[in-house]
Amino acid sequence: MRIILLGPPGCGKGTQAKMIVDKFGIPQISTGEILRGAVKDATPMGLEAKKFMDGGLLVPDEVVVGIVKERIQKKDCQNGFILDGFPRTLPQADALKKVLSSLGLPLDYVISLEVDQKALIERLSGRRTCRDCGRGFHVAFDPPRCAGKCDVCGGELYQRDDDRESTIEERLNVYGRQTAPLIDYYRKEGLLVTLDGMEDIPSVWGNIQQVLAGCMG
Ligand code: AP5
Ligand code: MG
Ligand code: ZN
């Protein structure tokens, strides 16, 4: 099962990807998480990427395409993977298409989660993320059992640097300009499934499982 989760910042890609990982045992490939890991480790790539991320801008295509190319060829991707936050530009989508076709690995679905702007801002500004396992929470919509602590691993919850109000606005603009065109791109490829991301987390998850049931059989 090879799928892409597509949608604006805060639509629930990461939240739903983690549930797919738990249920189906295929890895989540989040370019955002990989980049945040590189920032934390202060690698040359991380230091370079941080400048873009803090401004709410996209990291250059060559960098993320390189990351994904390498990642999808690892052994744990043999039975599939979930791409979360990649591709985000038309050149990234073309590069992915090329590499997957050279590996003989077609995509099953591109699931697009639709959420309106006001809800996205609420979700991003109340998000808390685990420093250790990357699991996301929300102070109101998905609160941790114990304030400030991850339910899964006990790690410390923090607010992402790019979840500040001014950066959120820029990220949403960037999404509209550079990533939203991928909806049409994948519609034309016949891979697009659109889901209502405004529903609560368990309902969206229920709908995703129905879609995935189609690619299991
Ligand atoms: P990335 O980490 O991918 O961020 P993003 O796309 O902006 O998406 P988010 O992670 O903010 O949102 P999400 O959809 O995962 O929502 P979540 O599930 O957490 O990228 C960060 C940066 O890295 C980019 O800005 C860019 O600089 C760089 N980058 C990454 N990939 C790149 C690429 N391919 N090319 C170039 N640059 C790249 O949910 C959000 C909140 O809402 C949570 O608090 C959650 O609990 C809550 N929530 C979730 N679902 C619901 C629901 N149904 N109802 C109520 N609350 C909900
Ligand atoms: Mg995410
Ligand atoms: Zn954790």
Short mmCIF file of C-alpha atoms and ligand atoms in Angstrom, two decimals:
data_model
loop_
_atom_site.label_atom_id
_atom_site.label_comp_id
_atom_site.label_asym_id
_atom_site.label_seq_id
_atom_site.Cartn_x
_atom_site.Cartn_y
_atom_site.Cartn_z
CA MET A 1 0.00 0.00 0.00
CA ARG A 2 1.60 3.23 -1.18
CA ILE A 3 -0.29 6.37 -0.39
CA ILE A 4 0.12 10.12 -0.24
CA LEU A 5 -1.65 12.25 2.35
CA LEU A 6 -2.23 15.63 0.80
CA GLY A 7 -3.64 18.78 2.32
CA PRO A 8 -2.86 22.11 3.94
CA PRO A 9 -0.86 22.63 7.13
CA GLY A 10 -2.98 21.44 10.04
CA CYS A 11 -5.42 19.34 8.02
CA GLY A 12 -4.50 16.20 9.98
CA LYS A 13 -1.91 14.45 7.77
CA GLY A 14 0.41 13.61 10.64
CA THR A 15 -2.41 12.61 13.00
CA GLN A 16 -3.92 10.20 10.50
CA ALA A 17 -0.55 8.91 9.23
CA LYS A 18 0.35 7.73 12.74
CA MET A 19 -2.92 5.78 12.92
CA ILE A 20 -2.20 4.12 9.57
CA VAL A 21 1.27 3.18 10.83
CA ASP A 22 -0.22 1.58 13.96
CA LYS A 23 -2.84 -0.36 12.07
CA PHE A 24 -0.99 -1.39 8.90
CA GLY A 25 2.64 -1.41 10.01
CA ILE A 26 3.92 0.59 7.05
CA PRO A 27 6.19 3.56 7.71
CA GLN A 28 5.19 7.21 7.67
CA ILE A 29 7.57 9.31 5.63
CA SER A 30 7.08 12.87 6.79
CA THR A 31 9.55 15.22 5.13
CA GLY A 32 8.67 17.79 7.81
CA GLU A 33 9.63 15.37 10.60
CA ILE A 34 12.82 14.31 8.83
CA LEU A 35 13.77 17.97 8.37
CA ARG A 36 12.95 18.82 12.01
CA GLY A 37 15.19 15.90 13.02
CA ALA A 38 18.02 17.37 10.94
CA VAL A 39 17.44 20.79 12.53
CA LYS A 40 17.59 19.23 16.00
CA ASP A 41 20.83 17.42 15.14
CA ALA A 42 22.18 20.65 13.61
CA THR A 43 23.38 18.86 10.46
CA PRO A 44 24.40 21.08 7.51
CA MET A 45 21.12 20.17 5.78
CA GLY A 46 19.16 20.97 8.94
CA LEU A 47 20.82 24.37 9.39
CA GLU A 48 20.06 25.27 5.78
CA ALA A 49 16.47 23.95 5.95
CA LYS A 50 15.72 25.83 9.17
CA LYS A 51 15.93 29.19 7.38
CA PHE A 52 13.09 28.19 5.08
CA MET A 53 11.01 26.40 7.69
CA ASP A 54 11.06 29.26 10.18
CA GLY A 55 9.81 31.59 7.46
CA GLY A 56 7.01 29.19 6.52
CA LEU A 57 8.60 28.63 3.12
CA LEU A 58 9.34 25.39 1.34
CA VAL A 59 12.78 23.82 1.46
CA PRO A 60 14.27 23.54 -2.07
CA ASP A 61 12.96 20.65 -4.17
CA GLU A 62 16.39 18.99 -4.65
CA VAL A 63 16.79 18.61 -0.90
CA VAL A 64 13.43 16.97 -0.19
CA VAL A 65 13.45 14.87 -3.36
CA GLY A 66 16.86 13.52 -2.32
CA ILE A 67 15.54 12.66 1.15
CA VAL A 68 12.50 10.82 -0.19
CA LYS A 69 14.36 8.94 -2.93
CA GLU A 70 16.72 7.52 -0.38
CA ARG A 71 14.02 6.80 2.20
CA ILE A 72 11.60 4.87 -0.01
CA GLN A 73 14.32 2.44 -1.02
CA LYS A 74 14.89 1.31 2.56
CA LYS A 75 13.82 -2.18 3.52
CA ASP A 76 10.93 -1.16 5.75
CA CYS A 77 9.20 0.36 2.69
CA GLN A 78 8.90 -3.00 0.93
CA ASN A 79 5.22 -3.38 1.80
CA GLY A 80 4.42 0.25 1.26
CA PHE A 81 4.64 3.66 2.85
CA ILE A 82 2.67 6.79 3.65
CA LEU A 83 4.02 10.03 2.25
CA ASP A 84 3.03 12.87 4.58
CA GLY A 85 3.88 16.36 3.39
CA PHE A 86 5.54 15.20 0.18
CA PRO A 87 5.18 16.01 -2.67
CA ARG A 88 4.41 19.69 -2.20
CA THR A 89 5.28 21.15 -5.59
CA LEU A 90 4.73 20.02 -9.18
CA PRO A 91 8.47 19.32 -9.71
CA GLN A 92 8.40 17.12 -6.55
CA ALA A 93 5.38 15.23 -7.89
CA ASP A 94 7.12 14.68 -11.24
CA ALA A 95 10.31 13.51 -9.52
CA LEU A 96 8.30 11.07 -7.38
CA LYS A 97 6.51 9.71 -10.42
CA LYS A 98 9.82 9.07 -12.13
CA VAL A 99 11.44 7.31 -9.21
CA LEU A 100 8.38 5.16 -8.43
CA SER A 101 8.03 4.09 -12.04
CA SER A 102 11.73 3.21 -12.24
CA LEU A 103 11.28 1.05 -9.14
CA GLY A 104 8.05 -0.47 -10.49
CA LEU A 105 6.10 0.76 -7.46
CA PRO A 106 2.83 2.46 -8.41
CA LEU A 107 0.91 4.66 -5.99
CA ASP A 108 -2.44 3.35 -4.75
CA TYR A 109 -4.14 6.51 -3.58
CA VAL A 110 -3.65 10.18 -2.94
CA ILE A 111 -5.93 11.10 -0.06
CA SER A 112 -6.70 14.79 0.12
CA LEU A 113 -8.06 16.12 3.43
CA GLU A 114 -10.17 19.26 3.04
CA VAL A 115 -10.35 21.68 5.97
CA ASP A 116 -11.37 25.33 5.97
CA GLN A 117 -8.91 28.09 6.77
CA LYS A 118 -10.34 29.13 10.14
CA ALA A 119 -10.19 25.57 11.47
CA LEU A 120 -6.62 25.17 10.22
CA ILE A 121 -5.50 28.21 12.19
CA GLU A 122 -7.21 26.89 15.34
CA ARG A 123 -5.64 23.49 14.91
CA LEU A 124 -2.12 24.78 14.31
CA SER A 125 -2.15 27.31 17.11
CA GLY A 126 -3.30 24.70 19.66
CA ARG A 127 -1.06 21.90 18.46
CA ARG A 128 1.51 20.34 20.76
CA THR A 129 4.04 17.85 19.43
CA CYS A 130 6.09 15.18 21.20
CA ARG A 131 9.81 15.91 21.12
CA ASP A 132 10.66 12.21 21.15
CA CYS A 133 8.16 10.38 18.91
CA GLY A 134 6.60 13.25 16.91
CA ARG A 135 3.02 12.37 17.88
CA GLY A 136 0.76 15.44 17.67
CA PHE A 137 -1.84 16.54 20.20
CA HIS A 138 -4.17 19.49 20.48
CA VAL A 139 -4.88 21.40 23.66
CA ALA A 140 -8.63 21.31 22.98
CA PHE A 141 -9.35 18.77 20.21
CA ASP A 142 -6.97 15.97 21.20
CA PRO A 143 -5.54 16.71 24.64
CA PRO A 144 -2.90 14.45 26.16
CA ARG A 145 -3.99 12.48 29.25
CA CYS A 146 -1.36 14.26 31.29
CA ALA A 147 -0.69 17.94 30.39
CA GLY A 148 2.63 18.50 28.66
CA LYS A 149 3.42 14.77 28.34
CA CYS A 150 3.08 12.39 25.38
CA ASP A 151 0.51 9.58 25.87
CA VAL A 152 2.55 7.20 23.74
CA CYS A 153 6.10 7.60 25.00
CA GLY A 154 5.97 10.03 27.92
CA GLY A 155 8.11 12.55 26.01
CA GLU A 156 7.87 16.29 26.51
CA LEU A 157 5.30 18.16 24.40
CA TYR A 158 6.38 21.38 22.72
CA GLN A 159 4.98 23.95 20.34
CA ARG A 160 6.57 23.85 16.90
CA ASP A 161 8.60 26.94 15.91
CA ASP A 162 6.52 27.32 12.75
CA ASP A 163 3.19 27.24 14.63
CA ARG A 164 3.43 30.96 15.45
CA GLU A 165 0.62 33.06 14.03
CA SER A 166 2.69 35.00 11.46
CA THR A 167 4.35 31.84 10.16
CA ILE A 168 1.04 29.97 10.01
CA GLU A 169 -0.33 32.59 7.66
CA GLU A 170 2.67 32.31 5.35
CA ARG A 171 2.48 28.51 5.35
CA LEU A 172 -1.16 28.64 4.32
CA ASN A 173 -0.32 31.06 1.49
CA VAL A 174 2.53 28.88 0.33
CA TYR A 175 0.20 25.88 0.35
CA GLY A 176 -2.30 27.71 -1.86
CA ARG A 177 0.36 28.81 -4.33
CA GLN A 178 2.67 25.82 -4.54
CA THR A 179 0.89 22.71 -3.24
CA ALA A 180 -2.82 23.08 -4.00
CA PRO A 181 -2.18 22.56 -7.75
CA LEU A 182 -1.28 18.95 -6.90
CA ILE A 183 -4.95 18.25 -6.25
CA ASP A 184 -5.67 18.64 -9.95
CA TYR A 185 -2.47 16.85 -10.87
CA TYR A 186 -3.51 13.71 -8.99
CA ARG A 187 -7.12 14.01 -10.08
CA LYS A 188 -5.88 13.78 -13.66
CA GLU A 189 -3.78 10.76 -12.72
CA GLY A 190 -6.97 9.11 -11.43
CA LEU A 191 -5.51 8.66 -7.94
CA LEU A 192 -7.28 11.37 -5.97
CA VAL A 193 -9.69 10.59 -3.14
CA THR A 194 -11.09 13.64 -1.38
CA LEU A 195 -12.22 13.37 2.25
CA ASP A 196 -13.89 15.85 4.56
CA GLY A 197 -11.16 16.73 7.04
CA MET A 198 -13.53 18.93 9.08
CA GLU A 199 -14.95 15.88 10.84
CA ASP A 200 -13.45 14.82 14.15
CA ILE A 201 -10.31 12.69 14.28
CA PRO A 202 -12.04 9.26 14.71
CA SER A 203 -14.50 9.98 11.88
CA VAL A 204 -11.76 10.99 9.45
CA TRP A 205 -9.89 7.84 10.48
CA GLY A 206 -12.99 5.73 9.79
CA ASN A 207 -13.26 7.20 6.30
CA ILE A 208 -9.57 6.65 5.60
CA GLN A 209 -9.87 3.00 6.61
CA GLN A 210 -12.73 2.57 4.16
CA VAL A 211 -10.57 3.96 1.37
CA LEU A 212 -7.65 1.75 2.36
CA ALA A 213 -9.87 -1.33 2.48
CA GLY A 214 -10.15 -0.79 -1.28
CA CYS A 215 -6.42 -1.15 -1.80
CA MET A 216 -6.02 -4.12 0.54
CA GLY A 217 -8.38 -6.30 -1.46
P1 AP5 B 1 5.28 19.69 7.79
O1 AP5 B 1 5.83 19.20 9.04
O2 AP5 B 1 4.90 18.73 6.74
O3 AP5 B 1 4.07 20.65 8.12
P2 AP5 B 1 2.71 20.97 7.33
O4 AP5 B 1 2.50 20.40 6.01
O5 AP5 B 1 2.65 22.43 7.42
O6 AP5 B 1 1.65 20.21 8.07
P3 AP5 B 1 1.48 20.10 9.58
O7 AP5 B 1 2.41 19.07 10.10
O8 AP5 B 1 1.54 21.46 10.17
O9 AP5 B 1 -0.03 19.62 9.65
P4 AP5 B 1 -0.67 18.16 9.58
O10 AP5 B 1 -1.53 18.10 8.38
O11 AP5 B 1 0.34 17.10 9.77
O12 AP5 B 1 -1.63 18.27 10.83
P5 AP5 B 1 -1.62 17.48 12.23
O13 AP5 B 1 -2.02 16.07 12.00
O14 AP5 B 1 -0.37 17.76 12.98
O15 AP5 B 1 6.32 20.70 7.14
C1 AP5 B 1 6.95 21.70 7.90
C2 AP5 B 1 7.89 22.50 7.04
O16 AP5 B 1 8.94 21.65 6.53
C3 AP5 B 1 7.29 23.15 5.80
O17 AP5 B 1 6.70 24.40 6.08
C4 AP5 B 1 8.53 23.28 4.90
O18 AP5 B 1 9.33 24.35 5.28
C5 AP5 B 1 9.27 21.99 5.19
N1 AP5 B 1 8.86 20.90 4.31
C6 AP5 B 1 8.27 19.72 4.67
N2 AP5 B 1 8.02 18.96 3.60
C7 AP5 B 1 8.46 19.65 2.53
C8 AP5 B 1 8.46 19.40 1.14
N3 AP5 B 1 7.96 18.27 0.62
N4 AP5 B 1 9.00 20.34 0.33
C9 AP5 B 1 9.53 21.47 0.81
N5 AP5 B 1 9.55 21.78 2.11
C10 AP5 B 1 9.01 20.88 2.97
O19 AP5 B 1 -2.85 18.22 12.95
C11 AP5 B 1 -2.73 19.57 13.35
C12 AP5 B 1 -3.43 19.79 14.71
O20 AP5 B 1 -4.83 19.57 14.56
C13 AP5 B 1 -2.98 18.81 15.81
O21 AP5 B 1 -2.96 19.52 16.99
C14 AP5 B 1 -4.07 17.72 15.80
O22 AP5 B 1 -4.25 17.19 17.10
C15 AP5 B 1 -5.31 18.51 15.38
N6 AP5 B 1 -6.23 17.73 14.54
C16 AP5 B 1 -5.92 16.82 13.58
N7 AP5 B 1 -7.03 16.32 13.00
C17 AP5 B 1 -8.08 16.96 13.59
C18 AP5 B 1 -9.50 16.87 13.42
N8 AP5 B 1 -10.03 16.05 12.52
N9 AP5 B 1 -10.28 17.67 14.22
C19 AP5 B 1 -9.71 18.52 15.15
N10 AP5 B 1 -8.38 18.61 15.36
C20 AP5 B 1 -7.57 17.86 14.58
MG MG B 2 2.43 17.06 10.02
ZN ZN B 3 5.92 10.69 22.20
#
